[in-house]
Amino acid sequence: MYIVLLGPPGAGKGTQAQRIASATKLVHISTGDMFRENVKNQTELGKLANEYMAKGELVPDEVTIKMLLERISRDDAKAGAMFDGFPRNVVQARALDEALKSNGTRVDHALLISVADAELIARLGGRWICRNCGKLYHERNDPPKTPGVCDACGGELYQREDDRPEVVRARLEKQKPPAALIDHYRAAGVLKEIDGERSLDDVTASLLEAIR
Ligand code: AP5
């Protein structure tokens, strides 16, 4: 089963993808995490991606699609995957469709998580992430037991560079899922919209129900 999670920055895609991947055993593929790993390791791809990420812009399609196609060619994505942050536009969606078609598969579910801007700003401003295992927290909504320390692995928590208020503003202006992308999946008959302004557990339950 192949699932794409759509939604604006801060909608909860990463949090829910971690939960759904764990419940379904699907591999979680996050293009944002892949770019951040490259930035951390100071690869050529990371240096290029960071020029765009720091401004709240999308990394160019040819770079992103190449990275994604390489990732899904690996064995752990042959039986299915949970995509988080990909695709962002119709060009990327078509590239994914083509790649899956050549394996005789397709996107089975496109789940759009909807959240209003005021809530997105509050979520991004309070987000903390484990440097070691990537688990996501929110200082008010989903805090760790000990501030600054990951419950799961004891790792140090940090805040993303692109969660600074001026970058968040740019991301919300430029990175909401475009209508054409939503229409692409609606036309394919696989789109479901989920109200993301509920508790973490309620959103997870709706997403799991949608893919049953
Ligand atoms: P990416 O990492 O994908 O960032 P994003 O899409 O902006 O999404 P976020 O990770 O910020 O938010 P999220 O929806 O995952 O929310 P989260 O679960 O963390 O991409 C980063 C950058 O990489 C992009 O800006 C771009 O430059 C580049 N990039 C990536 N993919 C690309 C692509 N395909 N093409 C081109 N460029 C690409 O939750 C947020 C916070 O809210 C957390 O603190 C969480 O605890 C809290 N929260 C979540 N759900 C709830 C809830 N129900 N109630 C209360 N709090 C909640």
PDB file of C-alpha atoms and ligand atoms in Angstrom:
ATOM      1  CA  MET A   1       0.000   0.000   0.000  1.00  0.00           C
ATOM      2  CA  TYR A   2       1.276   3.452  -0.941  1.00  0.00           C
ATOM      3  CA  ILE A   3      -0.043   6.443   1.003  1.00  0.00           C
ATOM      4  CA  VAL A   4       0.697  10.138   0.539  1.00  0.00           C
ATOM      5  CA  LEU A   5       0.083  12.575   3.395  1.00  0.00           C
ATOM      6  CA  LEU A   6      -0.752  16.076   2.204  1.00  0.00           C
ATOM      7  CA  GLY A   7      -1.125  19.220   4.262  1.00  0.00           C
ATOM      8  CA  PRO A   8       0.352  22.621   5.015  1.00  0.00           C
ATOM      9  CA  PRO A   9       3.543  23.037   7.078  1.00  0.00           C
ATOM     10  CA  GLY A  10       2.793  22.077  10.694  1.00  0.00           C
ATOM     11  CA  ALA A  11      -0.419  20.179   9.912  1.00  0.00           C
ATOM     12  CA  GLY A  12       0.949  17.085  11.657  1.00  0.00           C
ATOM     13  CA  LYS A  13       2.164  15.078   8.646  1.00  0.00           C
ATOM     14  CA  GLY A  14       5.406  13.967  10.303  1.00  0.00           C
ATOM     15  CA  THR A  15       3.786  13.154  13.653  1.00  0.00           C
ATOM     16  CA  GLN A  16       1.003  11.150  12.040  1.00  0.00           C
ATOM     17  CA  ALA A  17       3.326   9.470   9.529  1.00  0.00           C
ATOM     18  CA  GLN A  18       5.422   8.142  12.445  1.00  0.00           C
ATOM     19  CA  ARG A  19       2.273   6.753  14.096  1.00  0.00           C
ATOM     20  CA  ILE A  20       0.790   5.254  10.928  1.00  0.00           C
ATOM     21  CA  ALA A  21       4.089   3.756   9.802  1.00  0.00           C
ATOM     22  CA  SER A  22       4.366   2.116  13.199  1.00  0.00           C
ATOM     23  CA  ALA A  23       0.773   0.795  13.057  1.00  0.00           C
ATOM     24  CA  THR A  24       0.981  -0.458   9.452  1.00  0.00           C
ATOM     25  CA  LYS A  25       4.714  -1.391   9.291  1.00  0.00           C
ATOM     26  CA  LEU A  26       5.015   0.739   6.148  1.00  0.00           C
ATOM     27  CA  VAL A  27       8.335   2.499   5.651  1.00  0.00           C
ATOM     28  CA  HIS A  28       8.088   6.243   6.412  1.00  0.00           C
ATOM     29  CA  ILE A  29       9.643   8.341   3.639  1.00  0.00           C
ATOM     30  CA  SER A  30       9.966  12.044   4.460  1.00  0.00           C
ATOM     31  CA  THR A  31      11.679  14.233   1.864  1.00  0.00           C
ATOM     32  CA  GLY A  32      12.084  16.934   4.551  1.00  0.00           C
ATOM     33  CA  ASP A  33      13.961  14.468   6.802  1.00  0.00           C
ATOM     34  CA  MET A  34      16.102  13.351   3.852  1.00  0.00           C
ATOM     35  CA  PHE A  35      17.055  16.952   3.068  1.00  0.00           C
ATOM     36  CA  ARG A  36      17.787  17.703   6.754  1.00  0.00           C
ATOM     37  CA  GLU A  37      20.030  14.616   6.962  1.00  0.00           C
ATOM     38  CA  ASN A  38      21.947  15.885   3.918  1.00  0.00           C
ATOM     39  CA  VAL A  39      22.203  19.377   5.428  1.00  0.00           C
ATOM     40  CA  LYS A  40      23.557  17.877   8.670  1.00  0.00           C
ATOM     41  CA  ASN A  41      26.142  15.809   6.776  1.00  0.00           C
ATOM     42  CA  GLN A  42      27.057  18.824   4.607  1.00  0.00           C
ATOM     43  CA  THR A  43      26.655  16.881   1.343  1.00  0.00           C
ATOM     44  CA  GLU A  44      26.420  18.736  -1.975  1.00  0.00           C
ATOM     45  CA  LEU A  45      22.689  17.947  -2.038  1.00  0.00           C
ATOM     46  CA  GLY A  46      22.348  19.305   1.500  1.00  0.00           C
ATOM     47  CA  LYS A  47      24.136  22.559   0.635  1.00  0.00           C
ATOM     48  CA  LEU A  48      21.888  23.071  -2.371  1.00  0.00           C
ATOM     49  CA  ALA A  49      18.674  22.140  -0.502  1.00  0.00           C
ATOM     50  CA  ASN A  50      19.529  24.436   2.401  1.00  0.00           C
ATOM     51  CA  GLU A  51      19.566  27.473   0.105  1.00  0.00           C
ATOM     52  CA  TYR A  52      15.845  26.896  -0.465  1.00  0.00           C
ATOM     53  CA  MET A  53      14.852  25.532   2.952  1.00  0.00           C
ATOM     54  CA  ALA A  54      16.343  28.518   4.786  1.00  0.00           C
ATOM     55  CA  LYS A  55      14.067  30.828   2.768  1.00  0.00           C
ATOM     56  CA  GLY A  56      10.959  28.691   3.230  1.00  0.00           C
ATOM     57  CA  GLU A  57      10.927  27.690  -0.449  1.00  0.00           C
ATOM     58  CA  LEU A  58      10.562  24.314  -2.114  1.00  0.00           C
ATOM     59  CA  VAL A  59      13.716  22.594  -3.332  1.00  0.00           C
ATOM     60  CA  PRO A  60      13.605  22.360  -7.174  1.00  0.00           C
ATOM     61  CA  ASP A  61      11.569  19.465  -8.552  1.00  0.00           C
ATOM     62  CA  GLU A  62      14.393  17.801 -10.516  1.00  0.00           C
ATOM     63  CA  VAL A  63      16.548  17.508  -7.375  1.00  0.00           C
ATOM     64  CA  THR A  64      13.681  16.330  -5.163  1.00  0.00           C
ATOM     65  CA  ILE A  65      12.286  13.835  -7.671  1.00  0.00           C
ATOM     66  CA  LYS A  66      15.714  12.291  -8.317  1.00  0.00           C
ATOM     67  CA  MET A  67      16.269  11.827  -4.562  1.00  0.00           C
ATOM     68  CA  LEU A  68      12.774  10.348  -4.070  1.00  0.00           C
ATOM     69  CA  LEU A  69      13.034   7.930  -7.022  1.00  0.00           C
ATOM     70  CA  GLU A  70      16.341   6.624  -5.700  1.00  0.00           C
ATOM     71  CA  ARG A  71      14.749   6.138  -2.271  1.00  0.00           C
ATOM     72  CA  ILE A  72      11.749   4.175  -3.515  1.00  0.00           C
ATOM     73  CA  SER A  73      13.938   1.908  -5.628  1.00  0.00           C
ATOM     74  CA  ARG A  74      15.270   0.364  -2.393  1.00  0.00           C
ATOM     75  CA  ASP A  75      13.943  -2.993  -1.173  1.00  0.00           C
ATOM     76  CA  ASP A  76      12.139  -1.634   1.905  1.00  0.00           C
ATOM     77  CA  ALA A  77       9.787   0.439  -0.304  1.00  0.00           C
ATOM     78  CA  LYS A  78       8.915  -2.356  -2.763  1.00  0.00           C
ATOM     79  CA  ALA A  79       5.782  -3.449  -0.895  1.00  0.00           C
ATOM     80  CA  GLY A  80       4.542   0.008   0.023  1.00  0.00           C
ATOM     81  CA  ALA A  81       5.434   3.281   1.732  1.00  0.00           C
ATOM     82  CA  MET A  82       4.040   6.205   3.673  1.00  0.00           C
ATOM     83  CA  PHE A  83       5.111   9.442   1.960  1.00  0.00           C
ATOM     84  CA  ASP A  84       5.336  12.558   4.126  1.00  0.00           C
ATOM     85  CA  GLY A  85       6.044  15.884   2.386  1.00  0.00           C
ATOM     86  CA  PHE A  86       6.054  14.399  -1.111  1.00  0.00           C
ATOM     87  CA  PRO A  87       4.554  15.204  -3.562  1.00  0.00           C
ATOM     88  CA  ARG A  88       4.188  19.005  -3.249  1.00  0.00           C
ATOM     89  CA  ASN A  89       2.890  19.682  -6.758  1.00  0.00           C
ATOM     90  CA  VAL A  90       1.517  17.952  -9.840  1.00  0.00           C
ATOM     91  CA  VAL A  91       4.948  17.509 -11.449  1.00  0.00           C
ATOM     92  CA  GLN A  92       6.112  15.545  -8.407  1.00  0.00           C
ATOM     93  CA  ALA A  93       2.816  13.622  -8.237  1.00  0.00           C
ATOM     94  CA  ARG A  94       3.138  12.550 -11.872  1.00  0.00           C
ATOM     95  CA  ALA A  95       6.732  11.434 -11.334  1.00  0.00           C
ATOM     96  CA  LEU A  96       5.560   9.276  -8.411  1.00  0.00           C
ATOM     97  CA  ASP A  97       2.642   7.885 -10.442  1.00  0.00           C
ATOM     98  CA  GLU A  98       5.017   6.901 -13.275  1.00  0.00           C
ATOM     99  CA  ALA A  99       7.484   5.222 -10.932  1.00  0.00           C
ATOM    100  CA  LEU A 100       4.774   3.230  -9.171  1.00  0.00           C
ATOM    101  CA  LYS A 101       3.076   2.341 -12.453  1.00  0.00           C
ATOM    102  CA  SER A 102       6.274   0.804 -13.767  1.00  0.00           C
ATOM    103  CA  ASN A 103       6.095  -1.580 -10.752  1.00  0.00           C
ATOM    104  CA  GLY A 104       2.396  -2.285 -11.337  1.00  0.00           C
ATOM    105  CA  THR A 105       1.376  -0.269  -8.264  1.00  0.00           C
ATOM    106  CA  ARG A 106      -0.196   3.128  -7.543  1.00  0.00           C
ATOM    107  CA  VAL A 107      -0.973   5.639  -4.825  1.00  0.00           C
ATOM    108  CA  ASP A 108      -3.795   3.955  -2.900  1.00  0.00           C
ATOM    109  CA  HIS A 109      -4.629   6.804  -0.517  1.00  0.00           C
ATOM    110  CA  ALA A 110      -3.970  10.557  -0.530  1.00  0.00           C
ATOM    111  CA  LEU A 111      -4.850  11.937   2.905  1.00  0.00           C
ATOM    112  CA  LEU A 112      -5.151  15.699   3.203  1.00  0.00           C
ATOM    113  CA  ILE A 113      -4.763  16.990   6.778  1.00  0.00           C
ATOM    114  CA  SER A 114      -6.454  20.390   7.103  1.00  0.00           C
ATOM    115  CA  VAL A 115      -5.506  22.923   9.794  1.00  0.00           C
ATOM    116  CA  ALA A 116      -6.112  26.700   9.929  1.00  0.00           C
ATOM    117  CA  ASP A 117      -3.173  29.146   9.789  1.00  0.00           C
ATOM    118  CA  ALA A 118      -3.336  30.386  13.407  1.00  0.00           C
ATOM    119  CA  GLU A 119      -3.017  26.840  14.704  1.00  0.00           C
ATOM    120  CA  LEU A 120      -0.194  26.047  12.230  1.00  0.00           C
ATOM    121  CA  ILE A 121       1.825  29.021  13.512  1.00  0.00           C
ATOM    122  CA  ALA A 122       1.332  27.898  17.123  1.00  0.00           C
ATOM    123  CA  ARG A 123       2.328  24.332  16.287  1.00  0.00           C
ATOM    124  CA  LEU A 124       5.493  25.256  14.383  1.00  0.00           C
ATOM    125  CA  GLY A 125       6.610  27.755  17.028  1.00  0.00           C
ATOM    126  CA  GLY A 126       6.338  25.128  19.790  1.00  0.00           C
ATOM    127  CA  ARG A 127       7.789  22.136  17.939  1.00  0.00           C
ATOM    128  CA  TRP A 128      10.786  20.265  19.369  1.00  0.00           C
ATOM    129  CA  ILE A 129      12.476  17.290  17.687  1.00  0.00           C
ATOM    130  CA  CYS A 130      14.810  14.584  18.976  1.00  0.00           C
ATOM    131  CA  ARG A 131      18.258  14.954  17.446  1.00  0.00           C
ATOM    132  CA  ASN A 132      18.822  11.232  17.823  1.00  0.00           C
ATOM    133  CA  CYS A 133      15.605   9.401  16.824  1.00  0.00           C
ATOM    134  CA  GLY A 134      13.529  12.169  15.196  1.00  0.00           C
ATOM    135  CA  LYS A 135      10.515  11.851  17.535  1.00  0.00           C
ATOM    136  CA  LEU A 136       8.349  14.983  17.417  1.00  0.00           C
ATOM    137  CA  TYR A 137       7.076  16.946  20.418  1.00  0.00           C
ATOM    138  CA  HIS A 138       5.192  20.149  21.075  1.00  0.00           C
ATOM    139  CA  GLU A 139       5.977  22.196  24.179  1.00  0.00           C
ATOM    140  CA  ARG A 140       2.278  22.583  25.070  1.00  0.00           C
ATOM    141  CA  ASN A 141       0.330  19.972  23.075  1.00  0.00           C
ATOM    142  CA  ASP A 142       2.630  16.970  23.358  1.00  0.00           C
ATOM    143  CA  PRO A 143       5.495  17.783  25.741  1.00  0.00           C
ATOM    144  CA  PRO A 144       8.295  15.406  26.721  1.00  0.00           C
ATOM    145  CA  LYS A 145       8.335  14.228  30.364  1.00  0.00           C
ATOM    146  CA  THR A 146      11.591  16.151  30.944  1.00  0.00           C
ATOM    147  CA  PRO A 147      12.007  19.409  28.987  1.00  0.00           C
ATOM    148  CA  GLY A 148      14.703  19.103  26.328  1.00  0.00           C
ATOM    149  CA  VAL A 149      15.014  15.301  26.616  1.00  0.00           C
ATOM    150  CA  CYS A 150      13.407  12.670  24.346  1.00  0.00           C
ATOM    151  CA  ASP A 151      11.086  10.230  26.179  1.00  0.00           C
ATOM    152  CA  ALA A 152      11.852   7.483  23.676  1.00  0.00           C
ATOM    153  CA  CYS A 153      15.663   7.484  23.586  1.00  0.00           C
ATOM    154  CA  GLY A 154      16.973  10.180  25.965  1.00  0.00           C
ATOM    155  CA  GLY A 155      18.304  12.223  23.027  1.00  0.00           C
ATOM    156  CA  GLU A 156      18.598  16.006  23.035  1.00  0.00           C
ATOM    157  CA  LEU A 157      15.622  17.976  21.645  1.00  0.00           C
ATOM    158  CA  TYR A 158      16.148  20.878  19.214  1.00  0.00           C
ATOM    159  CA  GLN A 159      14.063  23.398  17.233  1.00  0.00           C
ATOM    160  CA  ARG A 160      14.273  23.576  13.423  1.00  0.00           C
ATOM    161  CA  GLU A 161      15.967  26.566  11.777  1.00  0.00           C
ATOM    162  CA  ASP A 162      12.976  26.960   9.454  1.00  0.00           C
ATOM    163  CA  ASP A 163      10.567  27.222  12.408  1.00  0.00           C
ATOM    164  CA  ARG A 164      11.717  30.819  13.031  1.00  0.00           C
ATOM    165  CA  PRO A 165       8.683  33.149  12.629  1.00  0.00           C
ATOM    166  CA  GLU A 166       9.898  34.844   9.414  1.00  0.00           C
ATOM    167  CA  VAL A 167      10.558  31.498   7.684  1.00  0.00           C
ATOM    168  CA  VAL A 168       7.256  30.083   8.936  1.00  0.00           C
ATOM    169  CA  ARG A 169       5.470  33.033   7.294  1.00  0.00           C
ATOM    170  CA  ALA A 170       7.189  32.264   3.960  1.00  0.00           C
ATOM    171  CA  ARG A 171       6.430  28.537   4.232  1.00  0.00           C
ATOM    172  CA  LEU A 172       2.747  29.193   4.878  1.00  0.00           C
ATOM    173  CA  GLU A 173       2.602  31.537   1.898  1.00  0.00           C
ATOM    174  CA  LYS A 174       4.436  29.248  -0.529  1.00  0.00           C
ATOM    175  CA  GLN A 175       3.983  25.675   0.618  1.00  0.00           C
ATOM    176  CA  LYS A 176       0.329  24.904   1.120  1.00  0.00           C
ATOM    177  CA  PRO A 177      -0.795  22.015  -1.118  1.00  0.00           C
ATOM    178  CA  PRO A 178      -1.856  23.627  -4.423  1.00  0.00           C
ATOM    179  CA  ALA A 179      -5.430  23.086  -5.654  1.00  0.00           C
ATOM    180  CA  ALA A 180      -4.112  21.290  -8.748  1.00  0.00           C
ATOM    181  CA  LEU A 181      -2.386  18.683  -6.564  1.00  0.00           C
ATOM    182  CA  ILE A 182      -5.532  18.083  -4.541  1.00  0.00           C
ATOM    183  CA  ASP A 183      -7.534  17.810  -7.781  1.00  0.00           C
ATOM    184  CA  HIS A 184      -4.985  15.319  -9.141  1.00  0.00           C
ATOM    185  CA  TYR A 185      -5.754  12.889  -6.321  1.00  0.00           C
ATOM    186  CA  ARG A 186      -9.463  13.679  -6.266  1.00  0.00           C
ATOM    187  CA  ALA A 187      -9.633  12.778  -9.970  1.00  0.00           C
ATOM    188  CA  ALA A 188      -7.800   9.518  -9.221  1.00  0.00           C
ATOM    189  CA  GLY A 189     -10.510   8.726  -6.636  1.00  0.00           C
ATOM    190  CA  VAL A 190      -8.065   8.343  -3.727  1.00  0.00           C
ATOM    191  CA  LEU A 191      -8.398  11.684  -1.880  1.00  0.00           C
ATOM    192  CA  LYS A 192      -9.750  11.908   1.668  1.00  0.00           C
ATOM    193  CA  GLU A 193      -9.764  15.058   3.786  1.00  0.00           C
ATOM    194  CA  ILE A 194      -9.100  14.770   7.521  1.00  0.00           C
ATOM    195  CA  ASP A 195      -9.791  17.507  10.081  1.00  0.00           C
ATOM    196  CA  GLY A 196      -6.349  18.001  11.652  1.00  0.00           C
ATOM    197  CA  GLU A 197      -7.523  20.394  14.380  1.00  0.00           C
ATOM    198  CA  ARG A 198      -8.354  17.657  16.854  1.00  0.00           C
ATOM    199  CA  SER A 199      -6.297  15.697  19.352  1.00  0.00           C
ATOM    200  CA  LEU A 200      -3.344  13.706  18.060  1.00  0.00           C
ATOM    201  CA  ASP A 201      -5.141  10.437  18.853  1.00  0.00           C
ATOM    202  CA  ASP A 202      -8.368  11.490  17.104  1.00  0.00           C
ATOM    203  CA  VAL A 203      -6.459  12.457  13.951  1.00  0.00           C
ATOM    204  CA  THR A 204      -4.571   9.148  14.007  1.00  0.00           C
ATOM    205  CA  ALA A 205      -7.843   7.235  14.390  1.00  0.00           C
ATOM    206  CA  SER A 206      -9.387   9.046  11.382  1.00  0.00           C
ATOM    207  CA  LEU A 207      -6.321   8.408   9.234  1.00  0.00           C
ATOM    208  CA  LEU A 208      -6.260   4.707  10.105  1.00  0.00           C
ATOM    209  CA  GLU A 209      -9.992   4.494   9.382  1.00  0.00           C
ATOM    210  CA  ALA A 210      -9.432   6.177   5.991  1.00  0.00           C
ATOM    211  CA  ILE A 211      -6.907   3.568   4.874  1.00  0.00           C
ATOM    212  CA  ARG A 212      -8.783   0.514   6.180  1.00  0.00           C
TER     213      ARG A 212
HETATM  214  P1  AP5 B   1       9.133  19.210   5.665  1.00  0.00           P
HETATM  215  O1  AP5 B   1       9.979  18.698   6.755  1.00  0.00           O
HETATM  216  O2  AP5 B   1       8.331  18.251   4.882  1.00  0.00           O
HETATM  217  O3  AP5 B   1       8.274  20.406   6.261  1.00  0.00           O
HETATM  218  P2  AP5 B   1       6.734  20.847   6.104  1.00  0.00           P
HETATM  219  O4  AP5 B   1       5.962  20.288   4.994  1.00  0.00           O
HETATM  220  O5  AP5 B   1       6.808  22.325   6.211  1.00  0.00           O
HETATM  221  O6  AP5 B   1       6.059  20.172   7.298  1.00  0.00           O
HETATM  222  P3  AP5 B   1       6.542  20.183   8.745  1.00  0.00           P
HETATM  223  O7  AP5 B   1       7.541  19.076   8.947  1.00  0.00           O
HETATM  224  O8  AP5 B   1       6.971  21.551   9.193  1.00  0.00           O
HETATM  225  O9  AP5 B   1       5.180  19.915   9.521  1.00  0.00           O
HETATM  226  P4  AP5 B   1       4.328  18.603   9.667  1.00  0.00           P
HETATM  227  O10 AP5 B   1       3.082  18.710   8.870  1.00  0.00           O
HETATM  228  O11 AP5 B   1       5.180  17.386   9.450  1.00  0.00           O
HETATM  229  O12 AP5 B   1       3.936  18.741  11.194  1.00  0.00           O
HETATM  230  P5  AP5 B   1       4.513  17.990  12.491  1.00  0.00           P
HETATM  231  O13 AP5 B   1       4.000  16.590  12.547  1.00  0.00           O
HETATM  232  O14 AP5 B   1       5.973  18.192  12.633  1.00  0.00           O
HETATM  233  O15 AP5 B   1      10.032  20.024   4.605  1.00  0.00           O
HETATM  234  C1  AP5 B   1      11.020  20.934   5.041  1.00  0.00           C
HETATM  235  C2  AP5 B   1      11.586  21.671   3.824  1.00  0.00           C
HETATM  236  O16 AP5 B   1      12.202  20.721   2.943  1.00  0.00           O
HETATM  237  C3  AP5 B   1      10.539  22.397   2.977  1.00  0.00           C
HETATM  238  O17 AP5 B   1      10.325  23.711   3.454  1.00  0.00           O
HETATM  239  C4  AP5 B   1      11.216  22.399   1.597  1.00  0.00           C
HETATM  240  O18 AP5 B   1      12.190  23.418   1.512  1.00  0.00           O
HETATM  241  C5  AP5 B   1      11.934  21.047   1.575  1.00  0.00           C
HETATM  242  N1  AP5 B   1      11.118  19.985   0.990  1.00  0.00           N
HETATM  243  C6  AP5 B   1      10.620  18.902   1.628  1.00  0.00           C
HETATM  244  N2  AP5 B   1       9.929  18.132   0.781  1.00  0.00           N
HETATM  245  C7  AP5 B   1       9.976  18.735  -0.425  1.00  0.00           C
HETATM  246  C8  AP5 B   1       9.420  18.435  -1.701  1.00  0.00           C
HETATM  247  N3  AP5 B   1       8.668  17.330  -1.905  1.00  0.00           N
HETATM  248  N4  AP5 B   1       9.669  19.285  -2.717  1.00  0.00           N
HETATM  249  C9  AP5 B   1      10.443  20.380  -2.553  1.00  0.00           C
HETATM  250  N5  AP5 B   1      10.976  20.748  -1.368  1.00  0.00           N
HETATM  251  C10 AP5 B   1      10.745  19.932  -0.305  1.00  0.00           C
HETATM  252  O19 AP5 B   1       3.742  18.806  13.637  1.00  0.00           O
HETATM  253  C11 AP5 B   1       4.076  20.142  13.918  1.00  0.00           C
HETATM  254  C12 AP5 B   1       3.954  20.401  15.439  1.00  0.00           C
HETATM  255  O20 AP5 B   1       2.570  20.315  15.800  1.00  0.00           O
HETATM  256  C13 AP5 B   1       4.678  19.363  16.318  1.00  0.00           C
HETATM  257  O21 AP5 B   1       5.247  20.027  17.413  1.00  0.00           O
HETATM  258  C14 AP5 B   1       3.569  18.410  16.783  1.00  0.00           C
HETATM  259  O22 AP5 B   1       3.839  17.885  18.071  1.00  0.00           O
HETATM  260  C15 AP5 B   1       2.359  19.344  16.810  1.00  0.00           C
HETATM  261  N6  AP5 B   1       1.118  18.662  16.448  1.00  0.00           N
HETATM  262  C16 AP5 B   1       0.926  17.803  15.403  1.00  0.00           C
HETATM  263  N7  AP5 B   1      -0.341  17.375  15.358  1.00  0.00           N
HETATM  264  C17 AP5 B   1      -0.989  17.992  16.393  1.00  0.00           C
HETATM  265  C18 AP5 B   1      -2.334  17.947  16.896  1.00  0.00           C
HETATM  266  N8  AP5 B   1      -3.290  17.194  16.317  1.00  0.00           N
HETATM  267  N9  AP5 B   1      -2.639  18.706  17.964  1.00  0.00           N
HETATM  268  C19 AP5 B   1      -1.680  19.475  18.561  1.00  0.00           C
HETATM  269  N10 AP5 B   1      -0.392  19.549  18.171  1.00  0.00           N
HETATM  270  C20 AP5 B   1      -0.048  18.799  17.086  1.00  0.00           C
END
